[in-house]
Short mmCIF file of C-alpha atoms in Angstrom, two decimals:
data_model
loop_
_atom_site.label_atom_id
_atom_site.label_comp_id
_atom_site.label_asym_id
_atom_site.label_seq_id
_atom_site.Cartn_x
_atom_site.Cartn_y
_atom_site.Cartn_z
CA UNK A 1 -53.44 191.05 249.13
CA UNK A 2 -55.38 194.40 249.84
CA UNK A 3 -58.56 194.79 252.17
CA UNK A 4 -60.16 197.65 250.24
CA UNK A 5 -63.10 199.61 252.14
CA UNK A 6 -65.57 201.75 250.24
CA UNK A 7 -68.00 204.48 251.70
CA UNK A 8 -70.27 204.94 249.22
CA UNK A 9 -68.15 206.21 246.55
CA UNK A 10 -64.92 206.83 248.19
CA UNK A 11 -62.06 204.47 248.34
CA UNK A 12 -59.97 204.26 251.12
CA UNK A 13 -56.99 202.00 250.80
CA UNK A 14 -56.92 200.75 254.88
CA UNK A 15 -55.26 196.83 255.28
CA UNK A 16 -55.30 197.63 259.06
CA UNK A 17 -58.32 199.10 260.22
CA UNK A 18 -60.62 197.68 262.88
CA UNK A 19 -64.07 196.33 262.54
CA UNK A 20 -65.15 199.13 264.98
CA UNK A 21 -63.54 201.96 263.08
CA UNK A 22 -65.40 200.22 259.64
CA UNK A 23 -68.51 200.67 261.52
CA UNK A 24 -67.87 204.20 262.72
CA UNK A 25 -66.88 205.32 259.51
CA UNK A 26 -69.31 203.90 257.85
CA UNK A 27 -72.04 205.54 260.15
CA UNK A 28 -70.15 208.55 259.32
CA UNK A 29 -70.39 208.61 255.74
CA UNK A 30 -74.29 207.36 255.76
CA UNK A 31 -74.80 210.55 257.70
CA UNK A 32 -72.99 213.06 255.45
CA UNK A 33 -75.02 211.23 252.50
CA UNK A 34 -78.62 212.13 254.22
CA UNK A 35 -77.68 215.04 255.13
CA UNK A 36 -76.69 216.14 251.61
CA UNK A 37 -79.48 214.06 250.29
CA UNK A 38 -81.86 216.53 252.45
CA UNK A 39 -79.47 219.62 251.58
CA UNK A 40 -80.75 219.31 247.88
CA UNK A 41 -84.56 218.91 248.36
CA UNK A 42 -84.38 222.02 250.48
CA UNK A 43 -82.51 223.81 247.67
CA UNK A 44 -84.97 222.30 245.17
CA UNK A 45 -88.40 223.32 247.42
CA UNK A 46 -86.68 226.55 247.72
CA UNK A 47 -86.09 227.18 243.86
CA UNK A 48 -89.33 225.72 242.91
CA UNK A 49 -91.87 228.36 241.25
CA UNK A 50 -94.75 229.61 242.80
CA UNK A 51 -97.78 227.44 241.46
CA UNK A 52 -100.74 229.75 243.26
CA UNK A 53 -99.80 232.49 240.01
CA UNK A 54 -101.09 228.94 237.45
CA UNK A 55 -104.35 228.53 239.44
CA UNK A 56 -104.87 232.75 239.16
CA UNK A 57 -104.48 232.96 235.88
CA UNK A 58 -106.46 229.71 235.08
CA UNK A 59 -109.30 231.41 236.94
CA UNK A 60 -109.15 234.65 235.38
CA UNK A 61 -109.25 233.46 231.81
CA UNK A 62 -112.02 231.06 232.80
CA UNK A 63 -114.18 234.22 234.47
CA UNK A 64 -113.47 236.37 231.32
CA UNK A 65 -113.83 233.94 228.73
CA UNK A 66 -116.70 235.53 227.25
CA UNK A 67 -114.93 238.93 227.32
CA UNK A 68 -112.69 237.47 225.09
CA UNK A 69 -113.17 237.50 220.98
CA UNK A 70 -110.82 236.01 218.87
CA UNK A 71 -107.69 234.55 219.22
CA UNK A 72 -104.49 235.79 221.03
CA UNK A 73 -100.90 235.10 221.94
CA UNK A 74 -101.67 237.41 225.10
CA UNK A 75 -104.73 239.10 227.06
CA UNK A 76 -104.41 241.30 230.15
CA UNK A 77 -106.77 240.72 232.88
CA UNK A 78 -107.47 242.32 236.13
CA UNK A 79 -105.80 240.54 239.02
CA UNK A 80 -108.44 240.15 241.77
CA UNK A 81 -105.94 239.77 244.42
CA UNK A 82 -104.78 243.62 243.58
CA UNK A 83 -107.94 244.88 241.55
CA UNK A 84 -105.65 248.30 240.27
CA UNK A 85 -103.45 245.72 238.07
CA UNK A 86 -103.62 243.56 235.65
CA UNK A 87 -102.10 240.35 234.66
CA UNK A 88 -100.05 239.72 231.24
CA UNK A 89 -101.52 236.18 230.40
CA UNK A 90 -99.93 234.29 227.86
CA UNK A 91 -102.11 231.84 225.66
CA UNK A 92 -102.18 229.45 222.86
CA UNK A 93 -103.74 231.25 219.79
CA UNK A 94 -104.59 227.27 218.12
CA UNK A 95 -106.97 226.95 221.45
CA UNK A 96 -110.06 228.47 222.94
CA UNK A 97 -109.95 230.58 226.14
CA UNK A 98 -111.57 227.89 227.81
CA UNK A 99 -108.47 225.50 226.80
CA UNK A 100 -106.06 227.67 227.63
CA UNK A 101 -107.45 227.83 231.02
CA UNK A 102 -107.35 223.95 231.48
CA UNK A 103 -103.71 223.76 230.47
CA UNK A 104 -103.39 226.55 233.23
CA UNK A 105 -105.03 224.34 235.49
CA UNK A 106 -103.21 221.14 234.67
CA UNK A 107 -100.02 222.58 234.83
CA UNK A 108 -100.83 224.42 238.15
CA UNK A 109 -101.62 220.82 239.74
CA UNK A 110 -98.70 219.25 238.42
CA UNK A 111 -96.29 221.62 239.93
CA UNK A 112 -98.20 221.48 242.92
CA UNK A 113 -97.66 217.75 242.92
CA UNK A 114 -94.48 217.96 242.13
CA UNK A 115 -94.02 220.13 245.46
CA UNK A 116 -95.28 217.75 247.69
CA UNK A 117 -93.65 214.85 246.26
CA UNK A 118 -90.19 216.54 246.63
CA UNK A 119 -91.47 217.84 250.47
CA UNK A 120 -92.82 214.08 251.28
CA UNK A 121 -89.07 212.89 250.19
CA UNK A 122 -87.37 215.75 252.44
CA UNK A 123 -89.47 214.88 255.12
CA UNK A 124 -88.58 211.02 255.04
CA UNK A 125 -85.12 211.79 254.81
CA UNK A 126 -85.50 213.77 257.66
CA UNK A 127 -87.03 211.18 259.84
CA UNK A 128 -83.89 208.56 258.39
CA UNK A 129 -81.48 211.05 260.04
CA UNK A 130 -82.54 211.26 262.98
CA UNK A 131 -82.81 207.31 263.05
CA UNK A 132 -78.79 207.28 262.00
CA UNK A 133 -78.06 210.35 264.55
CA UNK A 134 -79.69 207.77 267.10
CA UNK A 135 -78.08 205.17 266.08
CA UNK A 136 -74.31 206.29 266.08
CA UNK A 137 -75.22 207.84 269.81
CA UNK A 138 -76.14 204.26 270.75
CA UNK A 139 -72.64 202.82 268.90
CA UNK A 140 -70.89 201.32 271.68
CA UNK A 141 -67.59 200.41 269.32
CA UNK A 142 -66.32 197.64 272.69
CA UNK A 143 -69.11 195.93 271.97
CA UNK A 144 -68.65 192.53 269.80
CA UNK A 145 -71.62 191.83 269.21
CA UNK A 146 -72.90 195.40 268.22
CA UNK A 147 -70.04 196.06 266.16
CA UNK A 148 -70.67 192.72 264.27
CA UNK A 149 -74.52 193.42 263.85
CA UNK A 150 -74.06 197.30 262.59
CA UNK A 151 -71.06 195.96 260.52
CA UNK A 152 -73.30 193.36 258.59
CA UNK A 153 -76.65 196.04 258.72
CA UNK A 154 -74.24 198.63 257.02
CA UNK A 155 -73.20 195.72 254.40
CA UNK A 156 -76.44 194.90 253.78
CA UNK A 157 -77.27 198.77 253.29
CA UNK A 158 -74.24 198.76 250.81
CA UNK A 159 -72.83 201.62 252.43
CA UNK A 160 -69.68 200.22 253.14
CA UNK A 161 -68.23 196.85 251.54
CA UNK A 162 -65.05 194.64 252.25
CA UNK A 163 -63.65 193.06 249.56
CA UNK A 164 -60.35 191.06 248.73
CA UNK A 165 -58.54 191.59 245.78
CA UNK A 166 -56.04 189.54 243.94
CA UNK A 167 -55.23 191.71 241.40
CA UNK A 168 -54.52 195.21 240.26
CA UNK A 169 -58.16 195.94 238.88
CA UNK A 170 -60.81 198.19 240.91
CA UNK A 171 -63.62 196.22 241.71
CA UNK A 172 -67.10 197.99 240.61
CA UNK A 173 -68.97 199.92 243.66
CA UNK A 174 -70.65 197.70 246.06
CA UNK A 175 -73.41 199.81 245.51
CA UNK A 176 -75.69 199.95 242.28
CA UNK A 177 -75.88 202.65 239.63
CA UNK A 178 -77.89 205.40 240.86
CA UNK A 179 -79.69 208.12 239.93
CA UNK A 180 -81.95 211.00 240.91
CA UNK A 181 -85.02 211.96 238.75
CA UNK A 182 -86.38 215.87 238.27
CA UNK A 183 -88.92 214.87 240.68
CA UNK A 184 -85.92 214.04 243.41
CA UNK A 185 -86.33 210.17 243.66
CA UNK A 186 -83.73 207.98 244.34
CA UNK A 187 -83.50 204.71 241.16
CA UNK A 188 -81.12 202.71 241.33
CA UNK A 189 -79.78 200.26 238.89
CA UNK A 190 -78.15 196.44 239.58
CA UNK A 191 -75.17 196.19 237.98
CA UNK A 192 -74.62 192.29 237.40
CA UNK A 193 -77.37 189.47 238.09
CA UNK A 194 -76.28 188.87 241.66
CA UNK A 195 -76.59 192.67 242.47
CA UNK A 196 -79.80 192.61 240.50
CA UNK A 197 -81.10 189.86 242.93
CA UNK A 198 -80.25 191.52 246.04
CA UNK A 199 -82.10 194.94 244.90
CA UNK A 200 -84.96 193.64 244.03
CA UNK A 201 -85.06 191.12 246.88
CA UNK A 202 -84.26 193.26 249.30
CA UNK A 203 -86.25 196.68 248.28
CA UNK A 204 -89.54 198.04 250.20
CA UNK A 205 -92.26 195.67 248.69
CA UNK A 206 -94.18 199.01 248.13
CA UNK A 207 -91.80 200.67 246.17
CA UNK A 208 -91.58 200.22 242.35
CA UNK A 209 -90.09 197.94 239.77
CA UNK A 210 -88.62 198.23 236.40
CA UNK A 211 -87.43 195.78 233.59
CA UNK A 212 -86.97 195.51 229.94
CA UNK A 213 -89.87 193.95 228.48
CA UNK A 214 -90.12 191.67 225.60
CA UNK A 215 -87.78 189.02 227.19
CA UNK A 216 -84.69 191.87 226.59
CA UNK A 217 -81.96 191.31 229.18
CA UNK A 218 -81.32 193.90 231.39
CA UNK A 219 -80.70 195.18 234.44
CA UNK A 220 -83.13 195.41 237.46
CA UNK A 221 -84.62 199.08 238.60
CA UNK A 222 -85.95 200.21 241.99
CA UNK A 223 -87.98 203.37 242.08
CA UNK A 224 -87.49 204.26 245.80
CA UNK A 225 -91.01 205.62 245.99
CA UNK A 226 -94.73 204.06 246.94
CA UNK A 227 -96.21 206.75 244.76
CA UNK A 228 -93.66 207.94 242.09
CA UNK A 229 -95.34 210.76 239.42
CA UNK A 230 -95.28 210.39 235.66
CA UNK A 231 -92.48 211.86 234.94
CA UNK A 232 -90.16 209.95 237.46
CA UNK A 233 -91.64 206.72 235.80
CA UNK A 234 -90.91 207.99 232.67
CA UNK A 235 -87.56 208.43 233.25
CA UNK A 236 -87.09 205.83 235.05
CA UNK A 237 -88.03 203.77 232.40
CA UNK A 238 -85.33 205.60 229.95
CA UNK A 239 -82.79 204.26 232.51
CA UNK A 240 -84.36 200.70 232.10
CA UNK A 241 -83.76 200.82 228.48
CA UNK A 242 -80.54 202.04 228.70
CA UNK A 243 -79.20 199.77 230.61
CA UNK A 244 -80.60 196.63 228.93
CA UNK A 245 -79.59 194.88 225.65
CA UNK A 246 -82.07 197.26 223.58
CA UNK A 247 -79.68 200.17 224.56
CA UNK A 248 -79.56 200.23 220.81
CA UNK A 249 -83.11 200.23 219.86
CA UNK A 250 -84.88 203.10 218.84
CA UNK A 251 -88.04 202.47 221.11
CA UNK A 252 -87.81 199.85 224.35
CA UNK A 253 -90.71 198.34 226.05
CA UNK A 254 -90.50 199.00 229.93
CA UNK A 255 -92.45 196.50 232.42
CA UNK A 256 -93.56 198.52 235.79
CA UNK A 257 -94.57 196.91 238.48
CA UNK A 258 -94.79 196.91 242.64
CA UNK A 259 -91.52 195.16 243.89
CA UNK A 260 -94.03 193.23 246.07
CA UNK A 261 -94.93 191.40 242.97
CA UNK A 262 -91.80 190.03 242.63
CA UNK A 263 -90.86 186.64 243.30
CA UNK A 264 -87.53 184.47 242.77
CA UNK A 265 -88.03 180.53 242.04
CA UNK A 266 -86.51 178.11 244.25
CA UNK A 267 -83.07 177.33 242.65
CA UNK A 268 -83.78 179.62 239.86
CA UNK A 269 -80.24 181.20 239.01
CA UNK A 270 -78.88 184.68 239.82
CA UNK A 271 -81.06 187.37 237.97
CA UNK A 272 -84.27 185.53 237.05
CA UNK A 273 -86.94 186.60 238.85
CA UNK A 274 -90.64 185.82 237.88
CA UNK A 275 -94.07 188.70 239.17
CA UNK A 276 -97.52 187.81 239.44
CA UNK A 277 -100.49 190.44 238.71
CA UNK A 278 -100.60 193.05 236.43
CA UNK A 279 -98.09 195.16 234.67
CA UNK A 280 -97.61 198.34 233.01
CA UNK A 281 -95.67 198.50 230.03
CA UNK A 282 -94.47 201.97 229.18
CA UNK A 283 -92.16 201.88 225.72
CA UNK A 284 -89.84 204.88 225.70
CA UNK A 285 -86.39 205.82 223.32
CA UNK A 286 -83.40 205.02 225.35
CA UNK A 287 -81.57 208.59 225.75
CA UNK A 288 -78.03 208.84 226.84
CA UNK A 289 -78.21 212.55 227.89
CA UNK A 290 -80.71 212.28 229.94
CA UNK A 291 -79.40 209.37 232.18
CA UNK A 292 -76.03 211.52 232.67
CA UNK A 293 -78.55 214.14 233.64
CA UNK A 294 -79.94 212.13 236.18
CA UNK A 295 -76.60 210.39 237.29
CA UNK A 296 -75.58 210.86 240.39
CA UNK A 297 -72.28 213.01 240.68
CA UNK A 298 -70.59 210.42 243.34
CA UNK A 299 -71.62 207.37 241.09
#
């Protein structure tokens, strides 16, 4: 028999290791996973476009509306913030002036939303490292009984996972599927019913929850946000209906709820969970592409 350790996504074949050196490595690796977690918002902040130049030209095309006759693909305004220049403004000959201002508008506050959602997520991953940096200072590794709680914390986390094997064939990850929307949230996907119970059992009651409506089997999704936009539900919810027995439908309805509404039944079996409250059911086309899109590359 082999002992076979995983780190996230990395398998290290290890019969002899110690408890201690689990834990340390498995502090290790939780580390190098925030840290490139927080590596990627930064990049994605930094590579975000500026949203003020939406707002300008919303404003301009709402001051000069009644400048403007007809209809256009294009009108050049002058740019208040440098009066001796104008701006190229692209438009929507089907709509008014007016209209195309509004879409300027909306789109201005949903990049602007989309900022500070990805800025919110950097700065709670910033806060977790520093908890983990504090935490493998305080690792005293001849301690029993710290080894044994971090060792069973870490488990619990699913960053690292002891298993024994009686055969040839790879157990699947300890951890569930997961994926990271446009928006940069973390959803993440049981994999079998007992898996599906401990994500949803075990995920912040304020964070959101995802299943195939319409009594469809599937698996259980956690949106690791207490706020998540549109489009990360959306998406989301294409995962959901991927990875549920309507995989092959054309359109799947998705049931969205708070994982606080959760509940599991006394004796109920691995899997079936019931909610009270309201739901949201958003029906979307399952869409392979865009869930390798989202994948995440050490899955």
């Amino acid at each position: 028999m082999i002992k076979l350790i995983k780190f996230y996504r990395k398998e290290l074949l290890m019969p002899d290791i110690t408890d201690a050196e689990l834990v340390q490595k498995g502090l290790a690796h939780q580390l190098h996973h925030t840290k490139k977690q927080i590596e990627s918002l930064s990049k994605a902040i930094d590579h975000m476009p500026d949203a003020t130049e939406l707002q300008v030209k919303g404003t301009l095309l709402k001051t000069y509306a009644s400048q403007i006759d007809g209809h256009h693909n294009f009108v050049e305004l002058p740019d208040y913030r440098q009066p001796e220049t104008k701006l190229t403004i692209k438009l929507d000959a089907t709509k008014s002036i007016i209209a195309n201002a509004e879409e300027y508008f909306h789109r201005y506050r949903k990049s602007k939303r989309g900022l500070n959602t990805v800025i919110h997520n950097r700065e709670l991953a910033e806060a977790e490292l520093q908890q983990q940096l504090a935490q493998q200072a305080a690792f005293d590794p001849t301690d029993p009984d710290q080894v044994a709680q971090l060792k069973q914390s870490l488990i619990e986390q699913s960053v690292i996972h002891t298993q024994v094997l009686h055969s040839s064939k790879a157990p699947e990850p300890a951890h569930p599927r997961r994926f990271h929307t446009h928006d940069h949230v973390l959803v993440e996907v049981g994999k079998n019913s007992y898996q599906n119970d401990h994500l949803t059992m075990t995920a912040r009651k304020d964070y959101y929850w995802m299943h195939a409506g319409g009594e469809i089997p599937g698996s259980h999704i956690v949106i690791h946000s207490t706020n998540p936009s549109e489009r990360t539900l959306q998406e989301a919810a294409v995962l959901t209906a991927y990875y549920s027995k309507g995989k092959k439908m054309r359109r799947v309805p998705v049931d969205c709820l708070k994982v606080g509404q959760m509940h599991k039944p006394k004796g109920a079996k691995s899997g079936l969970v019931t909610f009270s409250g309201p739901a949201r059911t958003i029906t979307v086309s399952p869409d392979p592409e865009l869930v390798n899109e989202l994948r995440d590359p050490e899955n």
